[in-house]
Amino acid sequence: MKTTPGTEDVKSSPHELQRKLSNRHLQLIAIGGCIGTGLFMGSGKTISLAGPSILIIYMIIGGMFFFLMRALGEMLLSNLHYKSFIDMAHDLIGPGAGYYIGWSYWLGWVLVGIADLAAIINYLSFWLPEGMAFTPMGQAMISIGCVLFILAINLVTVKLFGEIEFWFALIKILAILGLIFVGGYMVFSGFQAPSGAVASFSNVWAHGGLFPKGLANSNMRCDSLKSLMIINKLSKFL
C-alpha cells in the first residue's frame, strides 16, 4: 500500500504549534537574550566596587555557562523529545527535581522582571528635570504599561513576535557596538573629562592594578562576591 509522504504530518499539523520563526529570528533572539539590563546599568557599579578584576569574574562565569550550555545541548540531542531543561531534570533526576527547577525558573523570571521594571523607572528618571522624581502612582503606571506592552508582544502571531524580537535584539547589539566605538575613539583620541581624567588603557592598572582594594581586604572579598552573584543572575536569566 502506497502512502503520500508527509500525509500524517499534514493531517496533524492543525493540532500542533506552527514553526514560523526563521533562522535570523532565532539567532538574534538568542544573542539579544544574553544581553541583559545589567550590562548597561549594573556593570558600572560592579566595576566601581571590584575594579578591573571583575573581568576575571566575567571570564570564569562565562566559561562555566559555556560548558553548561554545551552539556544541555548534548542532552537535548540524546533525546529530541525534551522540550526544555525541566523535562531533562524530570527524566534524569526525578519528578521532584523537575517540579522544583520549573517553579524556581518561573520565580527567577518574576524577580528579574521586577528588577527590570525598577531599572526602567531609573532610566526614565534620568530625563526628568533636576530635583523631580516619579510619584509612587506614576511608577505603578509605568510598570503596568511595561507589563501590558510585553504581554501584547507575546500575544501576537509567532512570525510577528520573532520580527519584533529581532529588531529589539538588533538595537541592543548596535548599542554595544556604539559603546565600543565611542570608547575606542575616546581612548585613541586622548579624550579628557571635565574633571581632568584622561581616557587611556593605563587606567586599567594605574590606580592600584587589577585588585585596587587588595586580595586580602575583606571589603574586596565582599564586593567580589556581590559581583559574582550579579553576573551569575544576569547570565542565568537574562
Coordinates of C-alpha atoms in Angstrom, one line a residue:
M1 CA 0.0 0.0 0.0
K2 CA 1.5 3.3 -1.1
T3 CA 1.2 6.4 1.1
T4 CA 1.9 10.0 0.2
P5 CA 4.9 11.3 2.0
G6 CA 4.1 13.7 4.8
T7 CA 0.4 12.8 4.8
E8 CA 0.3 12.2 8.5
D9 CA 2.2 15.4 9.2
V10 CA -0.3 17.4 7.1
K11 CA -3.2 15.9 8.9
S12 CA -1.7 16.5 12.4
S13 CA -0.4 20.0 11.7
P14 CA -3.6 21.9 12.6
H15 CA -3.2 20.5 16.1
E16 CA 0.4 21.4 16.5
L17 CA 2.4 24.6 17.1
Q18 CA 3.4 26.3 13.8
R19 CA 7.1 26.9 13.2
K20 CA 7.1 30.4 11.8
L21 CA 10.5 31.7 13.2
S22 CA 13.3 31.9 10.7
N23 CA 17.0 31.4 11.3
R24 CA 17.7 35.1 11.7
H25 CA 14.9 35.4 14.3
L26 CA 16.3 32.5 16.3
Q27 CA 19.9 33.8 16.1
L28 CA 19.0 37.4 17.2
I29 CA 16.7 36.3 19.9
A30 CA 19.5 34.1 21.3
I31 CA 22.1 36.9 21.1
G32 CA 19.7 39.5 22.5
G33 CA 18.6 37.2 25.3
C34 CA 22.2 37.1 26.5
I35 CA 22.3 40.9 26.8
G36 CA 20.6 42.0 30.0
T37 CA 19.8 45.2 31.7
G38 CA 22.8 44.7 34.0
L39 CA 25.2 45.2 31.1
F40 CA 24.1 48.8 30.6
M41 CA 23.2 49.6 34.2
G42 CA 24.8 47.3 36.7
S43 CA 28.3 46.8 35.1
G44 CA 29.4 50.4 36.1
K45 CA 28.5 49.8 39.7
T46 CA 30.2 46.4 39.7
I47 CA 33.4 47.8 38.2
S48 CA 33.5 50.6 40.8
L49 CA 33.2 48.0 43.6
A50 CA 35.7 45.4 42.4
G51 CA 37.9 47.2 40.0
P52 CA 39.2 45.8 36.7
S53 CA 39.4 42.3 38.4
I54 CA 35.7 42.0 37.5
L55 CA 36.9 41.0 34.0
I56 CA 38.3 37.8 35.6
I57 CA 34.9 37.0 37.2
Y58 CA 33.2 37.6 33.9
M59 CA 35.5 35.1 32.2
I60 CA 35.1 32.5 34.9
I61 CA 31.3 32.7 34.9
G62 CA 31.2 32.9 31.1
G63 CA 33.3 29.7 30.9
M64 CA 31.1 27.9 33.4
F65 CA 27.9 28.7 31.4
F66 CA 29.6 27.9 28.1
F67 CA 30.2 24.3 29.4
L68 CA 26.7 24.3 30.9
M69 CA 25.0 25.1 27.6
R70 CA 27.2 22.6 25.8
A71 CA 26.1 19.9 28.2
L72 CA 22.4 20.9 27.8
G73 CA 22.9 20.7 24.1
E74 CA 24.3 17.2 24.3
M75 CA 21.4 16.0 26.4
L76 CA 18.9 17.6 24.0
L77 CA 20.5 15.7 21.1
S78 CA 20.4 12.5 23.0
N79 CA 16.6 12.8 23.3
L80 CA 14.8 15.1 20.9
H81 CA 11.5 14.7 22.9
Y82 CA 12.9 17.0 25.5
K83 CA 11.2 20.4 25.3
S84 CA 13.2 22.2 28.0
F85 CA 15.7 21.6 30.7
I86 CA 12.8 21.0 33.0
D87 CA 11.9 17.8 31.0
M88 CA 15.6 16.8 31.4
A89 CA 15.6 17.2 35.1
H90 CA 12.2 15.3 35.4
D91 CA 13.5 12.4 33.3
L92 CA 17.1 12.1 34.5
I93 CA 16.8 13.1 38.2
G94 CA 13.2 12.7 39.1
P95 CA 9.7 14.3 39.1
G96 CA 10.5 16.3 42.3
A97 CA 13.6 17.8 40.7
G98 CA 11.7 18.8 37.6
Y99 CA 8.9 20.4 39.7
Y100 CA 11.4 22.3 41.8
I101 CA 13.5 23.5 38.9
G102 CA 10.4 24.6 36.9
W103 CA 9.0 26.7 39.6
S104 CA 12.4 28.1 40.6
Y105 CA 12.9 29.1 37.0
W106 CA 9.5 30.8 37.0
L107 CA 10.2 32.6 40.3
G108 CA 13.6 33.7 38.9
W109 CA 11.9 35.3 35.9
V110 CA 9.4 37.1 38.1
L111 CA 12.1 38.6 40.3
V112 CA 14.2 39.6 37.3
G113 CA 11.1 41.2 35.7
I114 CA 10.6 43.2 38.9
A115 CA 14.2 44.3 38.8
D116 CA 13.9 45.3 35.1
L117 CA 10.8 47.4 35.9
A118 CA 12.9 49.2 38.6
A119 CA 15.7 49.7 36.1
I120 CA 13.2 51.2 33.5
I121 CA 11.9 53.7 36.0
N122 CA 15.5 54.6 37.0
Y123 CA 16.4 55.1 33.3
L124 CA 13.3 57.3 32.8
S125 CA 14.1 59.3 35.9
F126 CA 17.4 60.4 34.2
W127 CA 15.3 62.6 31.8
L128 CA 13.3 64.3 34.5
P129 CA 14.3 67.9 35.5
E130 CA 16.7 68.1 38.4
G131 CA 15.0 67.6 41.7
M132 CA 12.0 65.9 40.3
A133 CA 11.0 62.2 40.7
F134 CA 8.2 59.9 39.7
T135 CA 5.4 59.6 42.3
P136 CA 4.5 56.1 43.5
M137 CA 1.4 56.2 41.4
G138 CA 3.5 57.3 38.4
Q139 CA 5.9 54.4 38.9
A140 CA 3.0 52.0 39.2
M141 CA 1.5 53.3 35.9
I142 CA 4.9 52.9 34.2
S143 CA 5.2 49.3 35.5
I144 CA 1.7 48.4 34.3
G145 CA 2.3 49.9 30.9
C146 CA 5.5 47.9 30.5
V147 CA 3.8 44.7 31.6
L148 CA 0.9 45.3 29.1
F149 CA 3.4 46.1 26.3
I150 CA 5.3 42.8 26.9
L151 CA 2.0 40.9 27.1
A152 CA 0.9 42.4 23.8
I153 CA 4.2 41.4 22.1
N154 CA 3.7 37.8 23.3
L155 CA 0.1 37.6 22.2
V156 CA 0.7 38.5 18.6
T157 CA 1.4 35.9 15.9
V158 CA 4.6 33.9 16.1
K159 CA 6.2 35.5 13.0
L160 CA 5.4 39.0 14.1
F161 CA 6.8 38.2 17.6
G162 CA 10.0 37.0 16.0
E163 CA 10.2 40.1 13.9
I164 CA 9.8 42.4 16.9
E165 CA 12.3 40.5 19.0
F166 CA 14.7 40.5 16.0
W167 CA 14.7 44.3 15.8
F168 CA 14.8 44.8 19.6
A169 CA 17.8 42.5 19.8
L170 CA 19.5 44.4 16.9
I171 CA 19.1 47.6 18.9
K172 CA 20.9 46.0 21.8
I173 CA 23.8 44.8 19.6
L174 CA 24.1 48.2 17.9
A175 CA 24.1 49.9 21.3
I176 CA 27.0 47.7 22.4
L177 CA 28.9 48.3 19.2
G178 CA 28.3 52.0 19.6
L179 CA 29.7 52.0 23.1
I180 CA 32.8 50.1 21.9
F181 CA 33.3 52.6 19.1
V182 CA 32.8 55.6 21.3
G183 CA 35.1 54.2 24.0
G184 CA 37.8 53.3 21.4
Y185 CA 37.6 56.8 20.0
M186 CA 37.9 58.4 23.4
V187 CA 41.0 56.3 24.2
F188 CA 42.8 56.8 20.9
S189 CA 42.0 60.5 20.8
G190 CA 43.1 61.1 24.4
F191 CA 39.7 62.4 25.5
Q192 CA 39.8 64.5 28.7
A193 CA 36.9 64.6 31.1
P194 CA 35.9 67.9 32.7
S195 CA 37.4 66.6 35.9
G196 CA 40.8 66.3 34.2
A197 CA 40.9 62.5 33.8
V198 CA 42.2 61.3 30.5
A199 CA 40.8 58.2 28.7
S200 CA 43.7 55.7 28.4
F201 CA 44.3 52.0 28.6
S202 CA 46.7 52.7 31.5
N203 CA 43.6 53.3 33.7
V204 CA 43.3 49.6 34.0
W205 CA 46.4 49.2 36.0
A206 CA 47.3 52.8 37.1
H207 CA 45.1 53.0 40.1
G208 CA 46.0 50.1 42.2
G209 CA 46.2 47.4 39.5
L210 CA 43.6 44.8 38.8
F211 CA 42.9 44.5 42.5
P212 CA 42.8 48.1 43.8
K213 CA 41.4 47.0 47.2
G214 CA 43.7 44.1 47.7
L215 CA 43.2 40.4 47.7
A216 CA 43.2 40.1 51.5
N217 CA 40.9 43.0 52.1
S218 CA 37.5 41.9 53.5
N219 CA 35.7 44.6 51.5
M220 CA 37.2 43.3 48.3
R221 CA 36.0 39.8 49.1
C222 CA 32.5 41.1 49.8
D223 CA 32.5 43.2 46.6
S224 CA 33.8 40.2 44.5
L225 CA 31.0 38.0 46.0
K226 CA 28.4 40.6 45.1
S227 CA 29.8 41.0 41.7
L228 CA 29.8 37.2 41.2
M229 CA 26.1 37.0 42.3
I230 CA 25.1 39.8 40.0
I231 CA 26.8 38.3 36.9
N232 CA 25.5 34.8 37.8
K233 CA 21.9 36.1 37.9
L234 CA 22.3 38.1 34.7
S235 CA 23.9 35.2 32.9
K236 CA 21.2 32.7 34.0
F237 CA 18.1 34.7 33.5
L238 CA 19.0 37.5 31.0

